[in-house]
Structures are given as structure tokens and as C-alpha cells.
GROMACS .gro file of C-alpha atoms in nm:
model
  115
    1UNK     CA    1   0.151  -4.275   1.742
    2UNK     CA    2  -0.214  -4.093   1.646
    3UNK     CA    3  -0.183  -3.924   1.338
    4UNK     CA    4  -0.326  -3.593   1.548
    5UNK     CA    5   0.022  -3.610   1.797
    6UNK     CA    6   0.270  -3.570   1.468
    7UNK     CA    7   0.057  -3.241   1.293
    8UNK     CA    8   0.137  -3.182   1.721
    9UNK     CA    9   0.470  -3.282   1.757
   10UNK     CA   10   0.522  -3.078   1.349
   11UNK     CA   11   0.381  -2.830   1.464
   12UNK     CA   12   0.533  -2.738   1.813
   13UNK     CA   13   0.977  -2.755   1.568
   14UNK     CA   14   0.749  -2.550   1.340
   15UNK     CA   15   0.707  -2.277   1.606
   16UNK     CA   16   1.014  -2.315   1.786
   17UNK     CA   17   1.206  -2.274   1.495
   18UNK     CA   18   1.060  -1.944   1.381
   19UNK     CA   19   1.130  -1.822   1.712
   20UNK     CA   20   1.469  -1.893   1.678
   21UNK     CA   21   1.510  -1.792   1.354
   22UNK     CA   22   1.331  -1.417   1.418
   23UNK     CA   23   1.539  -1.446   1.700
   24UNK     CA   24   1.872  -1.422   1.468
   25UNK     CA   25   1.749  -1.233   1.208
   26UNK     CA   26   1.592  -0.926   1.402
   27UNK     CA   27   1.763  -0.616   1.460
   28UNK     CA   28   1.988  -0.697   1.060
   29UNK     CA   29   1.925  -0.556   0.738
   30UNK     CA   30   1.829  -0.939   0.553
   31UNK     CA   31   1.658  -0.938   0.275
   32UNK     CA   32   1.561  -1.149  -0.028
   33UNK     CA   33   1.656  -1.051  -0.404
   34UNK     CA   34   1.636  -1.328  -0.590
   35UNK     CA   35   1.418  -1.154  -0.907
   36UNK     CA   36   1.653  -1.012  -1.115
   37UNK     CA   37   1.530  -0.662  -1.097
   38UNK     CA   38   1.527  -0.688  -0.718
   39UNK     CA   39   1.868  -0.837  -0.778
   40UNK     CA   40   1.986  -0.544  -1.026
   41UNK     CA   41   1.834  -0.276  -0.798
   42UNK     CA   42   2.087  -0.406  -0.449
   43UNK     CA   43   2.339  -0.422  -0.710
   44UNK     CA   44   2.347  -0.068  -0.849
   45UNK     CA   45   2.245   0.106  -0.506
   46UNK     CA   46   2.620  -0.048  -0.354
   47UNK     CA   47   2.791   0.154  -0.646
   48UNK     CA   48   2.822   0.474  -0.544
   49UNK     CA   49   2.610   0.702  -0.793
   50UNK     CA   50   2.734   0.958  -1.038
   51UNK     CA   51   2.438   1.196  -1.161
   52UNK     CA   52   2.569   1.407  -1.518
   53UNK     CA   53   2.406   1.657  -1.604
   54UNK     CA   54   2.110   1.509  -1.353
   55UNK     CA   55   1.944   1.835  -1.123
   56UNK     CA   56   1.700   1.561  -0.890
   57UNK     CA   57   1.877   1.357  -0.727
   58UNK     CA   58   1.549   1.241  -0.527
   59UNK     CA   59   1.369   1.092  -0.798
   60UNK     CA   60   1.667   0.859  -0.871
   61UNK     CA   61   1.730   0.826  -0.574
   62UNK     CA   62   1.345   0.666  -0.610
   63UNK     CA   63   1.357   0.497  -0.888
   64UNK     CA   64   1.631   0.275  -0.762
   65UNK     CA   65   1.422   0.199  -0.488
   66UNK     CA   66   1.143   0.146  -0.631
   67UNK     CA   67   1.152   0.108  -1.033
   68UNK     CA   68   1.129  -0.191  -1.259
   69UNK     CA   69   1.383  -0.308  -1.422
   70UNK     CA   70   1.317  -0.365  -1.794
   71UNK     CA   71   1.536  -0.619  -2.005
   72UNK     CA   72   1.392  -0.579  -2.295
   73UNK     CA   73   1.572  -0.245  -2.341
   74UNK     CA   74   1.827  -0.279  -2.187
   75UNK     CA   75   2.230  -0.411  -2.209
   76UNK     CA   76   2.357  -0.608  -1.975
   77UNK     CA   77   2.598  -0.759  -2.131
   78UNK     CA   78   2.754  -0.494  -2.227
   79UNK     CA   79   3.105  -0.462  -2.184
   80UNK     CA   80   3.246  -0.286  -2.008
   81UNK     CA   81   2.943  -0.150  -1.845
   82UNK     CA   82   2.589  -0.286  -1.842
   83UNK     CA   83   2.307  -0.025  -1.917
   84UNK     CA   84   2.001  -0.071  -1.722
   85UNK     CA   85   1.669   0.087  -1.821
   86UNK     CA   86   1.532   0.149  -1.529
   87UNK     CA   87   1.100   0.270  -1.509
   88UNK     CA   88   0.835   0.374  -1.243
   89UNK     CA   89   0.655   0.659  -1.102
   90UNK     CA   90   0.740   0.954  -0.936
   91UNK     CA   91   0.372   1.112  -0.776
   92UNK     CA   92   0.202   1.064  -1.059
   93UNK     CA   93   0.491   1.111  -1.323
   94UNK     CA   94   0.566   0.839  -1.529
   95UNK     CA   95   0.952   0.813  -1.506
   96UNK     CA   96   1.241   0.681  -1.743
   97UNK     CA   97   1.597   0.622  -1.652
   98UNK     CA   98   1.890   0.495  -1.830
   99UNK     CA   99   2.189   0.424  -1.542
  100UNK     CA  100   2.540   0.289  -1.668
  101UNK     CA  101   2.605   0.018  -1.413
  102UNK     CA  102   2.996  -0.026  -1.361
  103UNK     CA  103   3.256  -0.258  -1.150
  104UNK     CA  104   3.303   0.040  -0.842
  105UNK     CA  105   3.022   0.302  -1.040
  106UNK     CA  106   2.693   0.336  -1.166
  107UNK     CA  107   2.614   0.654  -1.351
  108UNK     CA  108   2.286   0.742  -1.441
  109UNK     CA  109   2.264   0.921  -1.810
  110UNK     CA  110   1.890   0.935  -1.885
  111UNK     CA  111   1.619   1.098  -1.684
  112UNK     CA  112   1.321   1.136  -1.845
  113UNK     CA  113   0.963   1.222  -1.699
  114UNK     CA  114   0.705   1.180  -1.852
  115UNK     CA  115   0.327   1.424  -1.699
   0.00000   0.00000   0.00000
């Protein structure tokens, strides 16, 4: 079998596999959260969120969807609840969020907006 034929069979099978995969995953909420920041934010978003002395939950929700976890300032192994420092931009302001991540609930403890 010539190289061009093998390449044709490979590309044909690969394209059929992509079509089948797209068919099975179409319409499902499937995400690939491999990075540590994505896993932490997904874990926090899957829990009930309590707001302690925070008036604007819109900023908190924006940061939990688009923010970055600063692991150098966080305490992920603290018992009984891990503490995460999340930062990001909301409009043109830098926003810093400290959230306490327990087993069944996540509590927002501090929110700072720096202009």
C-alpha cells in the first residue's frame, strides 16, 4: 500500500471519528478543565455561594467565571476550608476576591476593587 493511500485511509477514519464525537457531545455541557485554576473555579461554582458583607454579587459571579486563582496567596490545604485568592478585571477595574471553599458551601469573605 502506498503512502498516499495510507494517508487517505487515516484522514478518512479520523474525519469519521470527529463527526461521531461531535454527534455524541452535541448539546451537552462538556468541558475539559485540566488546569488548576479551571478546576478550582469549577469546584467553587458547583457549590452554594454565601455572600458575607458583599453587596454586589454580579462582580463575584463574573470573577468566578472569568477570574484567575493566585495560588501563591491562597491556602488550598487549610483545614477545614481552603482559602482561595481570585483576581480579575471587571470593566476597567482590578477586582480581588477572597473565598473560603468548604465541602458543601463556598463563602465570599472579602472583595476589593482597585481602580
